[in-house]
Coordinates of C-alpha atoms and ligand atoms in Angstrom, one line a residue:
X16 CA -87.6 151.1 77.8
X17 CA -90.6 150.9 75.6
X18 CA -90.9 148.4 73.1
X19 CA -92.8 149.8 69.9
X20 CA -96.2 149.3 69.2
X21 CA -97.0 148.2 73.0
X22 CA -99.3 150.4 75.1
X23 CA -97.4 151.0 78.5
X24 CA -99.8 150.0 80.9
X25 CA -98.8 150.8 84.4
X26 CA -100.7 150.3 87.8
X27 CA -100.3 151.5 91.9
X28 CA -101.0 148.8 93.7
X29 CA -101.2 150.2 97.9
X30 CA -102.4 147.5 100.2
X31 CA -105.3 149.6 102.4
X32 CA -103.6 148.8 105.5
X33 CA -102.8 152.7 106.8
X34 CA -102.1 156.1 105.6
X35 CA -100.8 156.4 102.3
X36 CA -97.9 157.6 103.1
X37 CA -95.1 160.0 100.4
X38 CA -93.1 156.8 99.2
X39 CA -97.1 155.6 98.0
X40 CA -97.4 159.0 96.7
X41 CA -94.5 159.2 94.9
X42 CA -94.5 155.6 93.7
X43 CA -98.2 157.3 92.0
X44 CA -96.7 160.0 90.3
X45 CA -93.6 158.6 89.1
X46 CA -95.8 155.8 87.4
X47 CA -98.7 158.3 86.1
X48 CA -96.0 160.3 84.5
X49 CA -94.6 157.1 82.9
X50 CA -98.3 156.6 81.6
X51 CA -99.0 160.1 80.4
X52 CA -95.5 160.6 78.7
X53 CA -96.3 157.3 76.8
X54 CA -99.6 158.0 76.1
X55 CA -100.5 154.6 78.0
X56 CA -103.1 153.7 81.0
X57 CA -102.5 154.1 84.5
X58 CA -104.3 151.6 86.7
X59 CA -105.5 152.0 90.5
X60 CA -104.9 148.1 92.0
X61 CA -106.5 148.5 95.8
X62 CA -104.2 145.0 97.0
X63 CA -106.7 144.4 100.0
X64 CA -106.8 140.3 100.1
X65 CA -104.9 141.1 103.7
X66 CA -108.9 141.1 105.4
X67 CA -107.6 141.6 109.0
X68 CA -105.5 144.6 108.1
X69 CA -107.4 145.8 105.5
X70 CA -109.7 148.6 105.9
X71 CA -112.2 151.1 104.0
X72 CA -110.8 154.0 105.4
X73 CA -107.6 153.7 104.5
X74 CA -108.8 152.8 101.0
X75 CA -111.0 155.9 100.9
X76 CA -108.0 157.9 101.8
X77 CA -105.5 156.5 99.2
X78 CA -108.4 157.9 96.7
X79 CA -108.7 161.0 98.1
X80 CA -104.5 161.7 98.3
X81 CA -104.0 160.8 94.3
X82 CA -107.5 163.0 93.6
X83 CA -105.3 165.7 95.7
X84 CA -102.2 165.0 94.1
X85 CA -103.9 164.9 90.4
X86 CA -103.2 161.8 89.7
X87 CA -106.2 160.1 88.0
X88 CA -106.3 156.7 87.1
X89 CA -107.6 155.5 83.7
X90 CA -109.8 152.5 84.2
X91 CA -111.8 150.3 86.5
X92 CA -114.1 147.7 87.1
X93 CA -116.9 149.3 87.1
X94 CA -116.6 150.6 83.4
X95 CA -116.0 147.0 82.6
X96 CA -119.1 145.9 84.2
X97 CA -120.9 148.8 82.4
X98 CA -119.8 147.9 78.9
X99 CA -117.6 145.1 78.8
X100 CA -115.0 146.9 77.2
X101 CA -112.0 149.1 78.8
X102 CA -113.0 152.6 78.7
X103 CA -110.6 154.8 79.2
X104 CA -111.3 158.5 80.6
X105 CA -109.6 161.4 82.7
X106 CA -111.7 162.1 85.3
X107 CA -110.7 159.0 87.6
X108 CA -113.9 158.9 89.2
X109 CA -114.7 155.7 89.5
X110 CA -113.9 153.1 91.8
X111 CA -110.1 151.3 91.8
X112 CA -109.6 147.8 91.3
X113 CA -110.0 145.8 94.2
X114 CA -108.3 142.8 94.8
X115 CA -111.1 141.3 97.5
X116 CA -113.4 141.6 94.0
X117 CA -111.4 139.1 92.5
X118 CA -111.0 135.7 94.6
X119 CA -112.1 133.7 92.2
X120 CA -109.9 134.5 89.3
X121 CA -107.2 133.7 91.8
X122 CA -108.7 130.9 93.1
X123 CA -108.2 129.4 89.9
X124 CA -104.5 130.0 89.1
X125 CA -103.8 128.3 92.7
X126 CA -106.1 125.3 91.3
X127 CA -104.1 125.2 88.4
X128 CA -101.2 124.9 90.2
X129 CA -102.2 122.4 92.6
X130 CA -103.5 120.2 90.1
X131 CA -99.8 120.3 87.7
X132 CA -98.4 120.1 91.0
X133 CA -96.5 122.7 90.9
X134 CA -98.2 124.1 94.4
X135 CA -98.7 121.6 97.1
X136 CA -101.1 122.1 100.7
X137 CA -98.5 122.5 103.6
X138 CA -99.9 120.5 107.1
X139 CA -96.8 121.8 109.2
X140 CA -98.0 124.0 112.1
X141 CA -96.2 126.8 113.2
X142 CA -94.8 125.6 115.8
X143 CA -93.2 122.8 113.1
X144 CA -91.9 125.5 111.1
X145 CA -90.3 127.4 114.2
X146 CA -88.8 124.2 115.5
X147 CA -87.4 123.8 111.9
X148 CA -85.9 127.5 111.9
X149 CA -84.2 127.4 115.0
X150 CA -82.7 123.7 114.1
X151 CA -81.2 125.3 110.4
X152 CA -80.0 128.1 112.5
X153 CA -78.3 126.2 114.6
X154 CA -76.6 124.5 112.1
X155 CA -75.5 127.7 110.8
X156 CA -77.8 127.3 107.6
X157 CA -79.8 130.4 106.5
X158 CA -83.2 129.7 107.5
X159 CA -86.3 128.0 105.3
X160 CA -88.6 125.0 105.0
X161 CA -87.7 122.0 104.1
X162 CA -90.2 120.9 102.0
X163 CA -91.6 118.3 104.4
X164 CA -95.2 118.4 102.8
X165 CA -93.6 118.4 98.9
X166 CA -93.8 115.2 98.4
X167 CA -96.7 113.6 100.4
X168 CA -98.5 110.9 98.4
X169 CA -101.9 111.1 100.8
X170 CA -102.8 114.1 103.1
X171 CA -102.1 113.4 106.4
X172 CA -104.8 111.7 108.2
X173 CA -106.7 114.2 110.8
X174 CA -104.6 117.3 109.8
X175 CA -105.9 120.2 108.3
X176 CA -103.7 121.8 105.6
X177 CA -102.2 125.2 106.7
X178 CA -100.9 126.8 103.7
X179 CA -100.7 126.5 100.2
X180 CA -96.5 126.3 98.7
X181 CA -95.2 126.8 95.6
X182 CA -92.3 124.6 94.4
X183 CA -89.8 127.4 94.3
X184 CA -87.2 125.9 91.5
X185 CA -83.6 126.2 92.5
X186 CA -82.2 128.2 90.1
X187 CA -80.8 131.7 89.7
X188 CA -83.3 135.0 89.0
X189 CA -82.3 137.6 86.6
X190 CA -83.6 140.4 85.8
X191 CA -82.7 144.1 84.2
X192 CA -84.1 146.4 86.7
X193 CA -84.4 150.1 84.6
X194 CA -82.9 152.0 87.5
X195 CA -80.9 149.5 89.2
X196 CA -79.4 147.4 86.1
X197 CA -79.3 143.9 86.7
X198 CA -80.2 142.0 89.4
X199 CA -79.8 138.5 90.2
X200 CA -81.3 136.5 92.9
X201 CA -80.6 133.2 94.2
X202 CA -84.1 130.9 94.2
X203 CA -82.6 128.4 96.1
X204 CA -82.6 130.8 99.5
X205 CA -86.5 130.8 99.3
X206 CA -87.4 127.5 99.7
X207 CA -90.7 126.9 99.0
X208 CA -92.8 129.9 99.1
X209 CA -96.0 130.3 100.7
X210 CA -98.7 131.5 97.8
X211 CA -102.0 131.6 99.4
X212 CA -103.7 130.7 103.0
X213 CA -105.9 128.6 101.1
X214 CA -108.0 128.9 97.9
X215 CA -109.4 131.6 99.0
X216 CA -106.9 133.9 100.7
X217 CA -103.9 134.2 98.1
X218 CA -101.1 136.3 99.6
X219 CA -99.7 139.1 97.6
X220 CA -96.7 138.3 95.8
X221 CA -99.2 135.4 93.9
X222 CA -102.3 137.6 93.4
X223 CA -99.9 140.9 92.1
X224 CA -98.3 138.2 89.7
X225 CA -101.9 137.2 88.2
X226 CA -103.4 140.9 88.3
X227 CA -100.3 142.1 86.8
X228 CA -100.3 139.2 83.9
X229 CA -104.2 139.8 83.3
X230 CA -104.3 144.0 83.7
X231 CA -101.2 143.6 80.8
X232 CA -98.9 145.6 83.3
X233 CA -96.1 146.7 80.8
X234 CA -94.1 148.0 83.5
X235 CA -94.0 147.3 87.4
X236 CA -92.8 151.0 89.1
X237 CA -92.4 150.6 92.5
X238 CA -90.4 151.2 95.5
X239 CA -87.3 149.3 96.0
X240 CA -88.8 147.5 99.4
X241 CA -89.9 145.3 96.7
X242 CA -87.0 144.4 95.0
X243 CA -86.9 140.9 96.6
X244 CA -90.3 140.2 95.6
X245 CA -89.5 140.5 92.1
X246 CA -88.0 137.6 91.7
X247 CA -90.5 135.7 93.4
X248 CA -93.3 137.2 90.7
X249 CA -90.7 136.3 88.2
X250 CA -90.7 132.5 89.2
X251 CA -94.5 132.9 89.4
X252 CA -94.4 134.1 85.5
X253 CA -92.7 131.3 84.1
X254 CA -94.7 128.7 86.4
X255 CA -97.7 129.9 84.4
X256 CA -96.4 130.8 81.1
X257 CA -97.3 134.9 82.0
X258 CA -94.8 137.8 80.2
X259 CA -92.6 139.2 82.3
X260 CA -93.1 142.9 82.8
X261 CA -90.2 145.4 82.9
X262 CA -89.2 146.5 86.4
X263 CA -88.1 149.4 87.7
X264 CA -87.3 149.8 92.0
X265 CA -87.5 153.0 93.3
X266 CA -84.9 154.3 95.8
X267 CA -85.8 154.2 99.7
X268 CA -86.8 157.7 100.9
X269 CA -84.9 158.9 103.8
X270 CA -85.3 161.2 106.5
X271 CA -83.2 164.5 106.8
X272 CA -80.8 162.4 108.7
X273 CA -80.2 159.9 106.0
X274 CA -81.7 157.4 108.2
X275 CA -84.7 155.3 106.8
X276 CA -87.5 157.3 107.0
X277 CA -89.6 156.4 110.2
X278 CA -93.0 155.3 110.4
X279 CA -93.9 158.1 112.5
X280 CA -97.2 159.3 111.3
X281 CA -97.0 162.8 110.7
X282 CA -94.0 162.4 108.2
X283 CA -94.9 160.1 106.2
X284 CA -98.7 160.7 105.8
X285 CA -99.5 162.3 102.8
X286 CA -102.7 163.5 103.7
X287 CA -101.0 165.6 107.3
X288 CA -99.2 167.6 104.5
X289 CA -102.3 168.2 103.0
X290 CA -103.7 168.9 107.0
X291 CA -100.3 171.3 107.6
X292 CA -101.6 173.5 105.0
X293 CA -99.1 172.4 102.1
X294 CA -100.7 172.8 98.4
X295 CA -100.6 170.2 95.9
X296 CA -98.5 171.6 93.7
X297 CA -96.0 171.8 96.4
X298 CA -96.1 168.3 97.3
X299 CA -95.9 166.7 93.3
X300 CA -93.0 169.0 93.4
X301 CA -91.4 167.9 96.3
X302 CA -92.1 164.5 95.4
X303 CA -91.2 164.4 92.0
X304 CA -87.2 165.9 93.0
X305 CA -87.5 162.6 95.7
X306 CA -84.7 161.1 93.1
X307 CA -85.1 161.8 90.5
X308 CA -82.4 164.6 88.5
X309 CA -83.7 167.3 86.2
X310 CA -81.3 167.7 83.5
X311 CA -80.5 171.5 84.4
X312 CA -80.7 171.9 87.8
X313 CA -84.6 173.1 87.5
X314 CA -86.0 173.3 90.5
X315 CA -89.8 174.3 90.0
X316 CA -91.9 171.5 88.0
X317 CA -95.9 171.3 87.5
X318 CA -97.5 168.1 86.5
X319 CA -98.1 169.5 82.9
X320 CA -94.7 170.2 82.3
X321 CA -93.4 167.0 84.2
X322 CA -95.3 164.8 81.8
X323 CA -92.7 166.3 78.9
X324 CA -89.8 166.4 81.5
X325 CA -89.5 163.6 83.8
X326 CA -87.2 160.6 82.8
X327 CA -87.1 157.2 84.3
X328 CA -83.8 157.0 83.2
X329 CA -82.6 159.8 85.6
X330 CA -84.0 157.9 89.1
X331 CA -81.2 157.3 91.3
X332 CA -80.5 154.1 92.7
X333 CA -79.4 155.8 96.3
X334 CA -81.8 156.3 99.0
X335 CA -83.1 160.4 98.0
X336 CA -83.3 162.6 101.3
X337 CA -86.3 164.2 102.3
X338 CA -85.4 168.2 102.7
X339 CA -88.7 169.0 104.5
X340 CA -86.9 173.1 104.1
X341 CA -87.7 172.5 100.6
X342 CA -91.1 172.1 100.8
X343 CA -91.9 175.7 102.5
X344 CA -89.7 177.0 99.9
X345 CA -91.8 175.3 97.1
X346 CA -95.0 176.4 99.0
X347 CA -94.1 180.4 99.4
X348 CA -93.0 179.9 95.9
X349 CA -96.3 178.8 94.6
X350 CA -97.9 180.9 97.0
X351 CA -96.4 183.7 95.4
X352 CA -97.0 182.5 91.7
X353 CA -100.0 181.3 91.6
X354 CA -103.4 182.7 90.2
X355 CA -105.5 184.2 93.3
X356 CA -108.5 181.7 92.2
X357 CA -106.2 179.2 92.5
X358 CA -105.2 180.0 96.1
X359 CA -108.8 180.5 96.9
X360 CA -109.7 177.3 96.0
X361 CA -106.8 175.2 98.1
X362 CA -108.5 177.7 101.1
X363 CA -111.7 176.7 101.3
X364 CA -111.8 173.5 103.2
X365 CA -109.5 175.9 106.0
X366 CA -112.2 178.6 105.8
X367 CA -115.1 176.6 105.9
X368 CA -113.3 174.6 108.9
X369 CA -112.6 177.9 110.4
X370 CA -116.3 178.4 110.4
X371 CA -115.0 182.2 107.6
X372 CA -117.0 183.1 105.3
X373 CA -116.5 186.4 103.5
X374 CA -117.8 187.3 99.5
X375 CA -114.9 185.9 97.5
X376 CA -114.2 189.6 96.3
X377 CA -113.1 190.2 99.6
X378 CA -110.9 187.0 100.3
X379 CA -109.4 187.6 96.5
X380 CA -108.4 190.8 97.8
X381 CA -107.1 189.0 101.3
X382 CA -105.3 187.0 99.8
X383 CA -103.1 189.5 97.2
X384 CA -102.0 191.1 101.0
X385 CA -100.9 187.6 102.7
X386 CA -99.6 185.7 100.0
X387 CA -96.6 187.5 100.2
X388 CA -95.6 186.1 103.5
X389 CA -97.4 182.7 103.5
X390 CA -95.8 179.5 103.8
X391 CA -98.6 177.5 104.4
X392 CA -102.3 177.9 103.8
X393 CA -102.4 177.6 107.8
X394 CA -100.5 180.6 107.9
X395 CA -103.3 182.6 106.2
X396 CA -105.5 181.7 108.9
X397 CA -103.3 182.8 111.6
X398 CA -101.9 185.8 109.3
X399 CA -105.6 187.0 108.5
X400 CA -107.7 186.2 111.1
X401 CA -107.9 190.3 112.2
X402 CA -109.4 190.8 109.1
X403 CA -112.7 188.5 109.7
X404 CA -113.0 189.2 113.3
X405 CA -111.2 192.2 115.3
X406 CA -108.8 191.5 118.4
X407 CA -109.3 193.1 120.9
X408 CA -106.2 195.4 121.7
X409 CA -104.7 198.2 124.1
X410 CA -105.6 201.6 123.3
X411 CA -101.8 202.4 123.5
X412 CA -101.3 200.3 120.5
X413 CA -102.9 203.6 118.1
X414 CA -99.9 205.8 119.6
X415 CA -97.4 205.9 117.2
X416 CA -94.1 206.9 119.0
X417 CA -95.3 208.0 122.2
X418 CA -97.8 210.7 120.9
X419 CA -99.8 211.9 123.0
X420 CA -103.5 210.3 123.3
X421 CA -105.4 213.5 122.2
X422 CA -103.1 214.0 119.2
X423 CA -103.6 210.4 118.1
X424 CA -107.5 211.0 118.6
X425 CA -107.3 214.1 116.6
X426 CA -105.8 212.6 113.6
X427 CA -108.1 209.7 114.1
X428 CA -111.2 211.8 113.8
X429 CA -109.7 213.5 110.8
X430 CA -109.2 210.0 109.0
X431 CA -112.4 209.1 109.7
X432 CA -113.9 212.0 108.4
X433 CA -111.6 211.7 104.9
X434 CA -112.7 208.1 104.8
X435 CA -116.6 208.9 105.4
X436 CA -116.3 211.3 102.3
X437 CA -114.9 208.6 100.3
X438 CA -117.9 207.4 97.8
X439 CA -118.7 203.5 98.2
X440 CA -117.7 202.5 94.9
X441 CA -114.5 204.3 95.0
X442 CA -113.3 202.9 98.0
X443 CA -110.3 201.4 96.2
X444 CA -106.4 201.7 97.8
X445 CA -105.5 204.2 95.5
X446 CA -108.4 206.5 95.9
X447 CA -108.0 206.1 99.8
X448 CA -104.2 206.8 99.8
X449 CA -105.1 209.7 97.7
X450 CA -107.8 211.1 100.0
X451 CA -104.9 210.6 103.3
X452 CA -101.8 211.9 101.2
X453 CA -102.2 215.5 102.3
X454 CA -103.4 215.0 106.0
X455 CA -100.2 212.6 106.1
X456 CA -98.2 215.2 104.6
X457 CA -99.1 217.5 107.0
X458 CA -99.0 215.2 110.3
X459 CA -96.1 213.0 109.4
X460 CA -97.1 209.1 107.4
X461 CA -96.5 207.9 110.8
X462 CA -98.5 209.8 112.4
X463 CA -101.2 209.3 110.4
X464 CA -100.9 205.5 108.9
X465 CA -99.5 203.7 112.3
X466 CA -103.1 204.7 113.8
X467 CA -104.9 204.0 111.2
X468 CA -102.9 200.4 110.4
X469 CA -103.5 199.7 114.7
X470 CA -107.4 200.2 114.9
X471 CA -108.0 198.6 111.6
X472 CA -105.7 195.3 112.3
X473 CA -105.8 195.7 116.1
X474 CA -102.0 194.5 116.0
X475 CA -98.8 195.1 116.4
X476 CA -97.7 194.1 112.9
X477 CA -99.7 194.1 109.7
X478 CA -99.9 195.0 106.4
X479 CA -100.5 198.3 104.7
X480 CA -103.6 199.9 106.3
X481 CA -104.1 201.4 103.2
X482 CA -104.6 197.2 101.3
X483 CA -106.0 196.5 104.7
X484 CA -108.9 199.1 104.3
X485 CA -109.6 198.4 100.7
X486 CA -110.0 194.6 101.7
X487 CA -112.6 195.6 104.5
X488 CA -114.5 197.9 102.9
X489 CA -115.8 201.3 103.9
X490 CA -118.7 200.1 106.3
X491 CA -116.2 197.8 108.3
X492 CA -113.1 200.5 108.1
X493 CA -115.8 203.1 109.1
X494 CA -116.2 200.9 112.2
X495 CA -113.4 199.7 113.3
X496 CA -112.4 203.2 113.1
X497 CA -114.8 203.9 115.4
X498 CA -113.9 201.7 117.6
X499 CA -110.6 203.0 118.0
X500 CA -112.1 206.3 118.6
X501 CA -114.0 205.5 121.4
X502 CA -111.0 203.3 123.3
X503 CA -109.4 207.0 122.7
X504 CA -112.5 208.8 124.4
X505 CA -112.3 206.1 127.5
X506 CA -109.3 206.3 128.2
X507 CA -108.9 210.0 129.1
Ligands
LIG1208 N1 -99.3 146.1 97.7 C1 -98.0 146.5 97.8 C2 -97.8 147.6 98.8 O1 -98.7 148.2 99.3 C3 -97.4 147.0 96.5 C4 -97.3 146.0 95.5 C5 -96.6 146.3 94.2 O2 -96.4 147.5 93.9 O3 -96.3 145.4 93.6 O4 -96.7 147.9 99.2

């Protein structure tokens, strides 16, 4: 798979013309595994020479996912401008390759072309070409251009030339795909294949072939939609006396009904998982099982250990099914496993949206109650909102079991007085449950917590009052306390 004594050199090349989507995603981490594992350079190719579809923000967010994801890239233009030399470094923050930065190095390939004729200028209009279509159709022939323009001596007079072609040779393609085995294509289907708009607009499977030649891509990782490119790139190669990199198509990634994976927006968008509260761990998880077979049946894998475990080798060639189950599973899982910090961190952008802000003591300690029950970091918003700002709640709520209103303010006042004694800097859970033990032993845990859990939470469900007090402190316990208290006193 790797021939000794070559550096693997691998590259994602996204075209900037929408949300990068999971099958991008995954097409990232399968190839900066590759890279890492090999000890090699993973390159970011921004394909963008499609101007009209092309656009900043879509670029901007293909940088952001892979940042999200992890996945840094090794080198860029702007370290060769700054000292002529690759540099390679982890951080990934510099800018991507861009194929718009580049015209003229394609500009000159296409020259080269034209001039060994090997690449002609096309003058037949669109409306030729469809003419010609439906004609070969209705002969029952598949469908391509006849090569009208191939062989004119003189451009036609008063016609401007509409494409540039390439003289697709008819002969049989072969390659040995690493997941697929070999493949074999028929040239002579193609007919010849439009390379570029004009010098200045190549179209991607020409401008991929030189990037890929001059970036020395060892190895060409992508998804299987371009499996009948390959061959086109191949033809490319041996037009222009380039190496052929090894290729490897990755399966198609299907929706939960096995059917091809729609373009629908929210399922496919990488960046609404990241919106829907899922972590990144979660999602190079999820993406990395998207065909791809552990050897035991593992089911938990972080980058770090990925880099020793994954295997090209063990991609499927079937379409792998998207178990969107999975990925709450994987998130409670991490959400469970993970350091606190770590949580913390993935928070902040939903706290500081949420307009929260609490000392990071306090949402440490937040976040040891609802981790347990979160499935996304959504859900600790929702889950924990009481604890930043009180709802407001019926006073029946603090009567555990249909107690009577004056017992329930009774034991309220006697909380409130065993939680004013407790000192500030011993306002820990244990030290609290210890101050309540015997006043619950006495009046029943019910009787005592379920009040107590009501007016601090103001809900119907919650956690331990005991974690949820802690986690307030003793000036906010104190009074919410007192609010409870005085619900109690109205509503005599
Ligand atoms: N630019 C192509 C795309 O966005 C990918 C090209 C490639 O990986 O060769 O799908």
């Amino acid at each position: 798979m790797v021939i000794p004594g070559t550096k693997v050199r691998v590259r994602l090349a996204p075209s900037p013309t929408g949300q990068i989507h999971l099958g991008t995603a995954r097409t990232a981490l399968f190839n900066w595994l590759f890279a890492r594992q090999n000890n090699g350079v993973f390159i970011l190719r921004i394909e963008d020479t499609d101007r009209e579809r092309s656009e900043k923000k879509y670029e901007e967010e293909i940088i952001e996912g892979l940042k999200w994801l992890g996945l840094n890239w090794d080198e860029g233009p702007d370290f060769e401008r700054r000292n002529g030399k690759w540099l390679i470094t982890s951080k990934g923050d510099f800018g991507p390759y861009r194929q718009s930065e580049r015209g003229s190095i394609y500009k000159k390939y296409l020259e080269e072309l034209l001039r060994e004729k090997k690449a002609y200028y096309c003058y037949c209009t669109k409306e030729e070409l469809e003419a010609e279509r439906q004609e070969m159709i209705s002969q029952g022939l598949p469908p391509k251009y006849s090569g009208h323009c191939r062989n004119l001596n003189q451009p036609p007079k008063d016609l401007k030339p509409q494409v540039i072609r390439f003289l697709t040779p008819e002969v049989k393609v072969e390659f040995n795909d690493l997941i697929r085995g070999k493949t074999v294509f028929d040239a002579n289907l193609f007919g010849d294949l439009i390379i570029a708009k004009d010098l200045e607009e190549p179209l991607y499977n020409f401008a991929a072939t030189v990037d890929d030649e001059l970036m020395k891509i060892t190895h060409v990782i992508r998804g299987e939609d371009h499996l009948s490119n390959t061959p086109k790139q191949i033809l490319f190669q041996k037009v222009l006396g380039f190496k052929e990199p090894a290729y490897a198509h990755l399966p198609l990634i299907l929706s939960p009904d096995r059917s091809k994976m729609s373009k629908r927006y929210a399922e496919t968008s990488l960046l609404e998982y990241r919106r829907g509260g899922y972590l990144p761990e979660t999602m190079v998880n999820f993406l990395v099982l998207l065909g791809w077979h552990p050897k035991d049946n593992q089911e938990i894998f972080s980058l770090t250990n990925l880099i020793k475990e994954f295997d090209l080798k063990r991609v499927q060639k079937a379409g792998a099914v998207m178990n969107t189950r999975k990925l709450e599973w994987l998130n409670s899982h991490y959400f469970k496993e993970m350091q606190t910090e770590t949580i913390l961190e993935r928070l902040k952008p939903f706290l500081t949206a949420g307009k929260i802000s609490a000392p990071e003591e306090t949402l440490k300690k937040i976040i040891e109650i609802e981790r347990g029950r979160m499935k996304t970091l959504k859900d600790f918003m929702s889950g924990a909102s009481f604890f930043f700002k009180l709802p407001d709640y019926d006073v029946s709520l603090l009567s555990w079991k249909q107690e009577p209103m004056p017992k329930v303010k009774t034991t309220l006042e006697k909380v409130l007085a065993l939680i004013q004694e407790i000192r500030q800097e011993e306002f820990t859970h244990a030290l609290i449950l210890k101050s309540l033990s015997e006043l619950a032993e006495k009046e029943g845990r019910g009787e005592v917590f379920w009040p107590l859990r009501a007016a601090l939470s103001g809900l119907k469900a919650s956690p331990d009052p005991v974690a949820i007090g802690e986690a307030l402190g003793k000036e906010e316990t104190i009074r919410r306390l007192k609010i409870a208290l005085s619900k109690l006193n109205e509503s005599r």
